[in-house]
Coordinates of C-alpha atoms in Angstrom, one line a residue:
M6 CA 0.0 0.0 0.0
I7 CA 1.4 3.4 -1.1
K8 CA 0.7 6.3 1.2
E9 CA 1.1 10.0 0.4
L10 CA 0.4 13.1 2.5
I11 CA -0.7 16.3 0.7
I12 CA -0.5 19.4 3.0
D13 CA -2.2 22.6 1.7
S14 CA -1.0 25.5 3.9
S15 CA -2.8 28.8 4.0
P16 CA -2.8 31.9 6.3
N17 CA -5.7 30.4 8.2
G18 CA -4.2 27.0 8.8
A19 CA -3.6 23.8 6.9
T20 CA -5.7 21.1 5.2
I21 CA -4.1 17.7 5.3
A22 CA -5.1 14.9 2.9
L23 CA -4.0 11.3 3.3
L24 CA -3.9 9.2 0.2
Q25 CA -3.6 5.4 0.0
D26 CA -2.9 4.1 -3.5
K27 CA -3.9 7.6 -4.8
Q28 CA -7.3 7.3 -3.1
L29 CA -8.3 9.9 -0.5
V30 CA -8.9 8.2 2.9
E31 CA -8.5 11.0 5.5
L32 CA -8.9 14.7 5.5
H33 CA -8.0 17.0 8.4
K34 CA -8.2 20.7 8.9
E35 CA -5.8 22.5 11.2
Q36 CA -7.1 26.0 11.9
I37 CA -4.9 28.6 13.6
T38 CA -8.0 29.9 15.5
N39 CA -8.8 26.4 16.9
N40 CA -7.7 26.8 20.6
Y41 CA -9.0 23.4 21.8
T42 CA -7.1 20.4 20.5
V43 CA -7.2 16.8 21.8
G44 CA -4.2 16.4 24.1
D45 CA -3.9 20.0 25.3
I46 CA -3.6 20.4 29.1
Y47 CA -5.4 23.2 30.9
L48 CA -5.5 24.4 34.5
G49 CA -9.3 24.0 35.0
R50 CA -11.4 25.5 37.7
I51 CA -14.4 23.5 39.0
K52 CA -17.5 25.5 38.4
K53 CA -20.2 23.1 39.4
I54 CA -20.5 19.6 40.8
M55 CA -23.4 17.5 39.4
P56 CA -24.0 14.5 41.7
S57 CA -26.9 13.3 39.5
L58 CA -24.5 12.9 36.6
N59 CA -21.5 12.0 38.9
A60 CA -19.6 14.7 36.9
A61 CA -18.3 18.2 37.2
F62 CA -18.4 21.2 34.9
V63 CA -15.0 22.8 34.5
D64 CA -14.0 26.3 33.3
V65 CA -11.2 26.0 30.7
G66 CA -11.8 29.3 29.0
Y67 CA -14.4 28.0 26.5
E68 CA -17.7 29.8 26.1
K69 CA -19.4 26.7 27.6
D70 CA -18.0 24.8 30.6
A71 CA -16.3 21.6 29.8
F72 CA -17.5 18.2 31.1
L73 CA -15.5 16.0 33.4
H74 CA -17.0 12.6 34.4
Y75 CA -16.0 10.7 37.5
L76 CA -14.7 7.8 35.3
D77 CA -12.4 10.2 33.5
L78 CA -10.7 11.4 36.7
G79 CA -8.1 8.7 36.6
P80 CA -7.2 6.5 39.6
Q81 CA -4.4 8.9 40.8
V82 CA -6.4 12.1 40.7
Q83 CA -5.7 12.7 44.4
S84 CA -1.9 12.7 43.7
L85 CA -2.5 15.1 40.8
L86 CA -4.5 17.5 43.1
K87 CA -1.8 17.2 45.8
L88 CA 1.0 18.0 43.3
T89 CA -0.9 21.0 41.9
K90 CA -1.3 22.5 45.4
Q91 CA 2.3 21.9 46.3
V92 CA 3.7 23.3 43.0
R93 CA 1.5 26.4 43.0
S94 CA 2.3 27.1 46.7
G95 CA 6.1 26.7 46.0
G96 CA 6.3 23.6 48.4
Y97 CA 7.5 21.2 45.7
Q98 CA 10.7 22.1 43.9
S99 CA 11.6 18.9 41.9
K100 CA 10.2 18.6 38.3
L101 CA 10.1 14.8 38.4
L102 CA 8.2 12.5 40.8
N103 CA 11.2 10.7 42.5
N104 CA 10.5 12.3 45.9
F105 CA 6.8 12.5 45.5
K106 CA 4.6 10.3 47.7
L107 CA 1.6 8.9 45.7
D108 CA -1.8 8.8 47.3
A109 CA -4.1 5.7 47.1
D110 CA -6.2 5.1 44.0
I111 CA -9.7 6.4 44.2
N112 CA -12.7 4.0 44.4
K113 CA -13.9 3.1 40.9
G114 CA -17.5 3.2 42.0
G115 CA -17.2 6.4 44.1
K116 CA -18.8 9.8 43.9
I117 CA -17.3 12.9 42.4
S118 CA -18.4 15.0 45.3
D119 CA -16.0 13.0 47.5
V120 CA -13.1 13.9 45.3
L121 CA -13.7 17.4 44.0
S122 CA -15.2 20.6 45.3
K123 CA -16.4 23.8 43.6
G124 CA -13.6 26.3 43.0
W125 CA -10.8 23.8 43.1
L126 CA -8.0 23.9 40.5
V127 CA -7.2 20.7 38.6
P128 CA -5.1 20.1 35.5
V129 CA -7.3 18.5 32.8
Q130 CA -6.6 17.3 29.3
I131 CA -8.9 17.7 26.3
A132 CA -10.4 14.3 25.5
K133 CA -12.9 15.6 22.9
E134 CA -12.9 18.9 21.1
P135 CA -16.1 21.1 21.4
I136 CA -18.7 19.5 19.2
S137 CA -22.0 21.2 18.1
T138 CA -23.4 23.0 21.2
K139 CA -21.3 21.0 23.7
G140 CA -18.2 22.2 25.4
P141 CA -15.0 20.1 25.5
R142 CA -14.9 16.6 27.2
L143 CA -12.1 16.4 29.7
S144 CA -9.9 13.9 31.5
S145 CA -7.7 14.4 34.5
D146 CA -5.9 11.1 33.8
L147 CA -3.0 12.9 32.0
S148 CA -0.8 11.4 29.4
I149 CA 1.8 12.9 27.0
A150 CA 2.1 11.1 23.6
G151 CA 5.3 10.7 21.7
R152 CA 6.3 8.8 18.5
Y153 CA 7.1 5.5 20.1
V154 CA 5.8 5.7 23.7
V155 CA 3.2 7.5 25.8
L156 CA 4.2 8.9 29.2
V157 CA 1.6 8.4 32.0
P158 CA 2.5 10.2 35.3
F159 CA 1.5 8.8 38.7
S160 CA 1.7 5.2 37.5
E161 CA 4.2 2.3 37.4
V162 CA 2.5 0.3 34.7
I163 CA 4.1 -0.6 31.4
S164 CA 1.5 -1.4 28.7
I165 CA 2.3 -2.7 25.2
S166 CA 0.2 -2.4 22.1
K167 CA -1.8 -5.5 21.4
K168 CA -0.8 -5.2 17.7
I169 CA 2.7 -6.3 18.7
K170 CA 2.1 -10.1 18.6
S171 CA 5.6 -11.5 19.2
N172 CA 6.2 -12.4 22.9
T173 CA 9.9 -12.2 22.4
E174 CA 9.6 -8.6 21.1
R175 CA 7.1 -7.7 23.8
N176 CA 9.5 -8.9 26.5
R177 CA 12.4 -7.0 24.9
L178 CA 10.5 -3.8 24.7
R179 CA 9.3 -4.2 28.3
K180 CA 12.9 -4.7 29.6
V181 CA 14.2 -1.7 27.6
V182 CA 11.5 0.7 28.9
E183 CA 11.9 -0.6 32.5
S184 CA 15.6 0.3 32.4
I185 CA 15.1 3.9 31.2
K186 CA 11.7 5.1 32.6
P187 CA 11.7 7.4 35.7
K188 CA 10.1 6.6 39.0
H189 CA 6.3 7.0 39.3
F190 CA 5.8 7.2 35.5
G191 CA 4.0 4.6 33.5
V192 CA 4.7 4.0 29.8
I193 CA 2.5 2.8 27.0
I194 CA 4.6 1.3 24.2
R195 CA 3.1 2.1 20.8
T196 CA 2.9 -0.3 17.8
V197 CA 5.6 1.7 15.9
S198 CA 8.1 0.8 18.6
E199 CA 8.4 -2.7 17.3
G200 CA 12.0 -3.4 16.2
K201 CA 13.3 -0.1 17.5
G202 CA 16.5 0.1 19.6
V203 CA 17.2 1.5 23.0
T204 CA 18.6 4.8 21.6
E205 CA 15.4 5.7 19.7
L206 CA 13.1 4.8 22.6
Q207 CA 15.2 6.6 25.1
K208 CA 15.3 9.8 23.0
D209 CA 11.5 9.7 22.6
L210 CA 11.1 9.1 26.3
L211 CA 13.5 11.9 27.2
D212 CA 11.5 14.3 25.0
L213 CA 8.3 13.4 26.9
I214 CA 10.0 13.9 30.3
S215 CA 11.2 17.3 29.1
K216 CA 7.5 18.2 28.2
W217 CA 6.4 17.0 31.7
E218 CA 9.1 19.2 33.3
T219 CA 7.8 22.1 31.2
F220 CA 4.3 21.4 32.4
V221 CA 5.4 21.4 36.1
T222 CA 7.3 24.7 35.6
K223 CA 4.3 26.4 33.9
L224 CA 1.9 25.0 36.4
H225 CA 3.3 27.3 39.1
G226 CA 2.4 30.6 37.3
T227 CA -0.5 29.7 34.9
E228 CA -3.7 31.6 35.5
P229 CA -6.8 29.4 36.1
S230 CA -8.7 28.3 32.9
R231 CA -5.6 28.8 30.8
K232 CA -3.6 26.3 28.7
V233 CA -0.6 24.9 30.5
L234 CA 0.8 22.5 27.9
G235 CA -0.2 22.3 24.2
E236 CA -0.3 19.3 22.0
I237 CA 1.9 19.6 18.8
G238 CA 0.1 20.8 15.6
R239 CA -2.4 18.5 13.8
T240 CA 0.1 18.1 11.0
S241 CA 2.9 16.9 13.3
T242 CA 0.4 14.7 15.3
I243 CA -0.7 12.9 12.1
L244 CA 3.0 12.4 11.1
R245 CA 3.8 11.1 14.6
D246 CA 0.9 8.6 14.6
I247 CA 0.9 7.3 11.0
L248 CA 4.3 7.8 9.5
S249 CA 5.6 4.4 8.3
P250 CA 7.9 2.9 5.6
D251 CA 4.8 2.7 3.3
F252 CA 4.9 6.5 2.9
Q253 CA 6.4 7.5 -0.4
H254 CA 5.8 11.3 -0.6
I255 CA 4.8 14.2 1.6
Y256 CA 3.9 17.2 -0.6
V257 CA 3.8 20.7 0.9
N258 CA 3.0 24.0 -0.8
E259 CA 4.6 26.5 1.6
S260 CA 8.3 26.8 2.3
S261 CA 8.2 27.5 6.1
M262 CA 5.9 24.5 6.7
Y263 CA 8.1 22.4 4.4
E264 CA 11.2 23.2 6.6
E265 CA 9.2 22.6 9.8
I266 CA 8.0 19.2 8.6
K267 CA 11.4 18.2 7.2
S268 CA 12.9 19.1 10.6
Y269 CA 10.3 17.1 12.5
I270 CA 10.7 14.0 10.3
H271 CA 14.5 14.3 10.7
E272 CA 13.9 14.1 14.5
I273 CA 11.5 11.1 14.5
S274 CA 12.6 9.2 11.4
P275 CA 15.8 10.6 9.8
E276 CA 15.9 7.9 7.0
M277 CA 12.6 9.3 5.6
E278 CA 13.6 12.9 5.5
N279 CA 13.9 12.9 1.7
I280 CA 10.3 12.0 1.1
V281 CA 9.2 15.6 1.9
R282 CA 8.8 17.6 -1.3
L283 CA 8.0 21.3 -1.9
H284 CA 5.3 21.9 -4.5
K285 CA 6.5 24.5 -7.0
H286 CA 3.9 24.2 -9.8
K287 CA 1.6 27.1 -10.7
E288 CA -1.4 24.8 -10.4
P289 CA -2.9 24.6 -6.9
L290 CA -1.6 21.7 -4.8
F291 CA -4.9 19.8 -4.3
E292 CA -5.9 20.3 -7.9
H293 CA -2.6 19.1 -9.2
Y294 CA -2.9 15.8 -7.3
G295 CA -6.6 15.3 -7.9
V296 CA -7.6 15.8 -4.3
D297 CA -10.2 18.6 -5.0
K298 CA -12.1 16.3 -7.4
Q299 CA -12.1 13.4 -4.9
I300 CA -13.4 15.8 -2.2
K301 CA -16.2 16.9 -4.4
G302 CA -17.2 13.3 -5.2
A303 CA -16.9 12.0 -1.7
F304 CA -18.6 14.6 0.6
G305 CA -22.0 14.9 -1.0
K306 CA -25.2 13.4 0.3
T307 CA -25.0 10.8 -2.5
V308 CA -21.7 8.9 -3.0
N309 CA -21.5 6.9 -6.3
L310 CA -19.6 3.5 -6.4
A311 CA -17.7 2.2 -9.3
G312 CA -20.1 -0.6 -10.2
G313 CA -23.2 1.7 -10.6
A314 CA -24.4 1.3 -7.0
Y315 CA -24.5 4.3 -4.6
L316 CA -24.7 5.3 -1.0
V317 CA -27.0 7.9 0.6
I318 CA -25.6 9.4 3.7
E319 CA -27.8 11.3 6.2
H320 CA -26.8 13.0 9.5
T321 CA -29.0 13.6 12.5
E322 CA -28.2 14.9 16.0
A323 CA -28.4 11.4 17.4
L324 CA -26.8 9.2 14.7
H325 CA -25.7 8.8 11.1
V326 CA -27.6 6.7 8.6
I327 CA -26.1 5.2 5.5
D328 CA -28.4 3.5 2.9
V329 CA -26.9 1.2 0.3
N330 CA -28.6 1.2 -3.1
S331 CA -27.8 -1.1 -6.1
G332 CA -28.7 1.7 -8.6
N333 CA -28.4 0.6 -12.2
R334 CA -26.5 -2.5 -11.3
T335 CA -28.9 -5.3 -12.3
A336 CA -28.8 -9.0 -12.4
S337 CA -31.1 -11.9 -13.3
K338 CA -33.4 -13.3 -10.7
E339 CA -31.1 -16.4 -10.3
N340 CA -28.2 -14.1 -9.4
Q341 CA -30.1 -11.7 -7.2
E342 CA -28.5 -12.9 -3.9
E343 CA -25.0 -12.9 -5.4
N344 CA -25.6 -9.4 -6.9
A345 CA -26.7 -8.1 -3.5
F346 CA -23.7 -9.6 -1.9
Q347 CA -21.2 -8.0 -4.4
V348 CA -22.9 -4.6 -4.0
N349 CA -22.8 -4.9 -0.2
K350 CA -19.0 -5.7 -0.3
E351 CA -18.3 -2.8 -2.6
A352 CA -20.4 -0.6 -0.3
A353 CA -18.6 -1.9 2.9
R354 CA -15.2 -0.9 1.5
E355 CA -16.5 2.7 0.7
I356 CA -18.3 3.0 4.1
A357 CA -15.1 2.2 5.9
R358 CA -13.4 4.9 3.9
Q359 CA -16.2 7.4 4.4
L360 CA -16.1 7.0 8.2
R361 CA -12.4 7.9 8.2
L362 CA -12.8 10.6 5.6
R363 CA -15.7 12.5 7.3
D364 CA -14.5 11.5 10.8
M365 CA -18.1 10.4 11.6
G366 CA -18.4 9.5 15.2
G367 CA -21.1 8.2 17.6
I368 CA -23.7 5.7 16.3
V369 CA -23.7 4.8 12.6
V370 CA -26.5 2.6 11.2
V371 CA -25.9 1.0 7.8
D372 CA -28.9 -0.4 5.7
F373 CA -27.3 -2.9 3.4
I374 CA -29.3 -4.7 0.7
D375 CA -31.1 -7.6 2.1
M376 CA -29.4 -11.0 1.8
H377 CA -31.1 -14.3 2.6
K378 CA -28.1 -16.6 3.1
P379 CA -26.6 -16.5 6.6
T380 CA -23.2 -17.3 5.2
N381 CA -23.3 -14.2 3.0
R382 CA -24.3 -12.0 6.0
K383 CA -21.4 -13.4 8.1
E384 CA -18.9 -13.0 5.2
L385 CA -20.0 -9.4 4.7
F386 CA -19.5 -8.7 8.5
D387 CA -16.0 -10.2 8.4
Y388 CA -15.2 -8.2 5.3
L389 CA -16.4 -4.9 6.9
K390 CA -14.2 -5.7 10.0
I391 CA -11.1 -6.2 7.8
E392 CA -11.8 -2.9 6.0
M393 CA -12.4 -1.0 9.3
A394 CA -9.1 -2.4 10.7
H395 CA -7.2 0.5 9.0
D396 CA -9.3 3.0 11.1
R397 CA -7.3 4.5 14.0
A398 CA -10.4 5.5 15.9
K399 CA -11.8 3.0 18.4
H400 CA -14.9 1.3 17.0
T401 CA -17.3 -1.6 17.5
I402 CA -19.3 -3.3 14.8
L403 CA -22.3 -5.5 15.4
P404 CA -23.2 -8.4 13.0
P405 CA -26.0 -7.6 10.4
S406 CA -29.5 -8.2 11.6
K407 CA -32.0 -10.2 9.5
F408 CA -33.2 -6.9 8.1
G409 CA -29.7 -6.1 6.8
L410 CA -28.9 -3.4 9.3
V411 CA -25.4 -3.1 10.7
Q412 CA -24.7 -0.9 13.8
I413 CA -21.3 0.7 14.3
T414 CA -20.1 2.9 17.2
R415 CA -17.1 5.0 16.4
Q416 CA -15.0 7.1 18.7
R417 CA -15.7 10.8 18.3
V418 CA -13.0 13.2 19.5
R419 CA -13.5 16.2 17.2
P420 CA -16.3 17.7 15.1
E421 CA -17.3 15.8 12.0
M422 CA -15.6 16.9 8.7
N423 CA -18.4 18.5 6.7
I424 CA -17.6 20.1 3.3
V425 CA -20.3 21.7 1.1
T426 CA -19.9 20.2 -2.4
T427 CA -22.9 21.9 -4.1
E428 CA -22.5 25.2 -6.0
V429 CA -24.9 28.1 -6.3
C430 CA -26.7 28.0 -9.7
P431 CA -25.5 31.0 -11.8
T432 CA -28.9 31.4 -13.3
C433 CA -31.2 31.5 -10.3
K434 CA -28.4 32.6 -7.8
G435 CA -29.6 30.0 -5.3
T436 CA -33.2 31.1 -5.2
G437 CA -34.5 28.1 -7.2
T438 CA -36.4 30.4 -9.6
I439 CA -35.6 32.3 -12.7
R440 CA -37.2 35.2 -14.6
P441 CA -40.0 34.0 -17.0
T442 CA -38.4 33.1 -20.3
I443 CA -41.3 34.8 -22.1
L444 CA -39.9 38.1 -20.9
L445 CA -36.3 37.4 -22.0
L446 CA -36.6 39.3 -25.3
D447 CA -38.3 42.2 -23.6
D448 CA -35.3 42.5 -21.3
I449 CA -32.9 42.4 -24.3
E450 CA -34.9 45.1 -26.1
N451 CA -35.1 47.3 -23.1
N452 CA -31.3 47.2 -22.9
F453 CA -31.1 48.0 -26.7
N454 CA -33.1 51.2 -26.0
Y455 CA -30.5 52.2 -23.4
I456 CA -27.3 51.2 -25.3
L457 CA -28.3 52.3 -28.8
E458 CA -30.3 55.4 -28.1
E459 CA -29.0 56.8 -24.8
Q460 CA -25.4 55.6 -25.0
N461 CA -25.3 56.0 -28.8
E462 CA -23.2 52.8 -29.3
K463 CA -22.6 51.5 -32.8
N464 CA -22.0 48.0 -34.3
I465 CA -22.8 46.2 -31.1
T466 CA -23.0 42.4 -30.7
L467 CA -25.5 40.4 -28.7
C468 CA -24.2 37.2 -27.2
V469 CA -26.8 34.6 -26.0
H470 CA -27.3 30.8 -25.5
P471 CA -27.4 28.8 -28.8
Y472 CA -31.2 28.1 -28.4
I473 CA -31.9 31.8 -28.1
E474 CA -29.7 32.6 -31.1
A475 CA -31.7 30.1 -33.1
Y476 CA -35.0 31.6 -32.1
I477 CA -33.9 35.1 -32.9
K478 CA -32.6 34.1 -36.4
K479 CA -35.5 31.8 -37.2
G480 CA -37.3 32.7 -40.5
I481 CA -36.9 35.4 -43.1
F482 CA -38.5 38.2 -41.2
N483 CA -37.0 37.2 -37.9
R484 CA -36.3 39.3 -34.8
Q485 CA -32.9 40.4 -36.1
F486 CA -34.5 42.0 -39.1
K487 CA -37.2 43.7 -37.0
W488 CA -34.4 45.2 -34.8
Y489 CA -32.7 46.5 -37.9
F490 CA -35.7 48.4 -39.0
K491 CA -36.5 49.6 -35.4
Y492 CA -33.0 50.8 -34.5
N493 CA -31.7 51.6 -38.0
Q494 CA -28.6 49.5 -37.6
W495 CA -27.6 45.8 -37.9
I496 CA -27.1 44.0 -34.6
K497 CA -24.9 41.0 -34.7
V498 CA -26.1 38.0 -32.7
K499 CA -23.6 35.3 -31.6
S500 CA -24.0 32.2 -29.4
N501 CA -22.0 30.9 -26.5
P502 CA -22.7 27.3 -25.4
A503 CA -21.3 28.1 -21.9
Y504 CA -24.1 30.6 -21.2
Q505 CA -27.2 29.7 -19.2
I506 CA -30.5 29.7 -21.1
T507 CA -31.6 33.2 -19.9
E508 CA -28.1 34.7 -19.9
F509 CA -27.1 37.4 -22.4
H510 CA -24.3 40.0 -22.7
F511 CA -23.6 43.0 -25.0
F512 CA -20.2 43.7 -26.7
S513 CA -19.0 46.9 -28.3
A514 CA -17.3 47.3 -31.7
K515 CA -14.0 46.8 -30.0
D516 CA -15.2 43.5 -28.6
E517 CA -15.4 44.9 -25.0
E518 CA -18.3 43.9 -22.8
I519 CA -20.8 46.7 -22.2
K520 CA -21.4 46.9 -18.5
L521 CA -25.1 47.5 -17.7

C-alpha cells in the first residue's frame, strides 16, 4: 500500500489529505483559530458539581463549561491534586516525581463530590474537542504522547500495544523501557516501537520527560482556565501517529511548513527525511494531485460507487444513517443474492473509507441490501471488519440483523468533517427560480433602448445561448430584421454554449463587454 500526504497550507491554517494508493482516505483541517485540540492540558477551575451525573463542569476558558465525568478522573487524581497544590504554593521544587509520595487510588464506584469541590483547580486534558453545542470533554488522567511511547504520570504500569504479537519482542520492549523510565511514571509502548532500539526509545522518552518538566514549571504561574501544555500541531500529530515505511511522498506548498515538517521527520525518522517535497507548480496543490475532485465526489449526500451502486448518507443529531442502493446495477433473478452480496461488499469498502474521511463518530446505522443466506451475512460482516481495521479511531461493529442493518459505534473526539460540495446556480443565484423566459426578449430590447439610443453605441454584438440565437434568427422576417428596422442599424447575434438559457451580454465594436 502506497501512502502519500498532501498538505495545503494557507494563512488560516492547513488542510491535510492522506492518500492510499492515490485514493483519499482521510482529510484533516488544522485551523490557527482552533484553541482546543485533543491532548492540550489546561488548569481547569471546578465551576459546578453535578451529583446526579456523577460529573463536574469545569471552566477551561471556553464559552461553555467543559464536562469531566468521575470515570475520567483517573485512579491517581488525588496525587495530581496534591502535586498541583504543592507546586502552586512553592512547596515542591523537583520537576520529576522521584521524591513525591503517591496517594491511594480512588474508588472506581465512588462519587465525584467525595473527590472534587467547587472552586478547586485541577489540571485537565482535552479528550474531545467542542462538538456542536457542547463544550470540550475532559480527562484528568493525564498522558503525554510521543512517536514510540506515551508517558503516564503517577503510574508504574508498562503497557504494550496489542498489535505487537511476538512475545519475544514484547518482553524485549518491556525490559528496555523498565531500564530507562523514571520513578512514578507509567509508559504505553506504541505499535511503531516494534523493532526499535534503546537509543530511539530513550530519545523519545526523554523528549516526553522534558515536556512534563515544562508542564510542572508552567503550572506554578499559569492563570486558572488557561492552557498549561499544548499538543503539537495537527500536521505533526498525524505524522507522529501514522508515519511508516509505506509513505512515499509528503507534498507541501509552503516553504516554512516544508522546513518545519522536514525538521520534525528528521527528529523522529531521519531515514525518511527525503520524502518531503516542496510543491512549486503554478497549479494549486490539491488540484494538481486530484484531491479537489475526490473531495467533491466523496462529501455529498450521495456517493457513487464504481459498479453503478451508490450510498445515501444522512446525518442527524443522534446518529448517522447510510443507505446502500444497487442503482443501475442489475442481475437476473437467479443471481439476485450474489448481486446483492457483491454490491454490499463494494459498499462496505466505501463505508469504511467514508467514516475515516468524514470523521463520523457516535452511532452509525448502515442499511445494506437484504441477503437471505446467513453465510453471506457473516462474510459481509467479516469483510467490513477487515476494511475497518485500518481506522485508528476506536470502533465496534455488530453483525448484520436479519433486516440487513449493521450498527457501528465509532470514537468521536472532534467535530465531523463537513464540506459543502454543491455550488450556487449561476442562473437563479440559489433562489430556485428564474425570470420568466417569455420576458427574455423584452429584457434584451429594453437594454437596446439604453445602449443604442442613450449611450449611442454603434456596431454592437448580442451574445446569447445557442437556443436563443436560433430563435432570434428563425425565419426570413426574424427578430434580427425587426431590430434592424427599429434601430436603423444591424445588430450582430452570436451564441456561446457556456451561457445559461436566460443569460445574455452585449459587446462593443472593440469586442469589449458593455457593463449594464
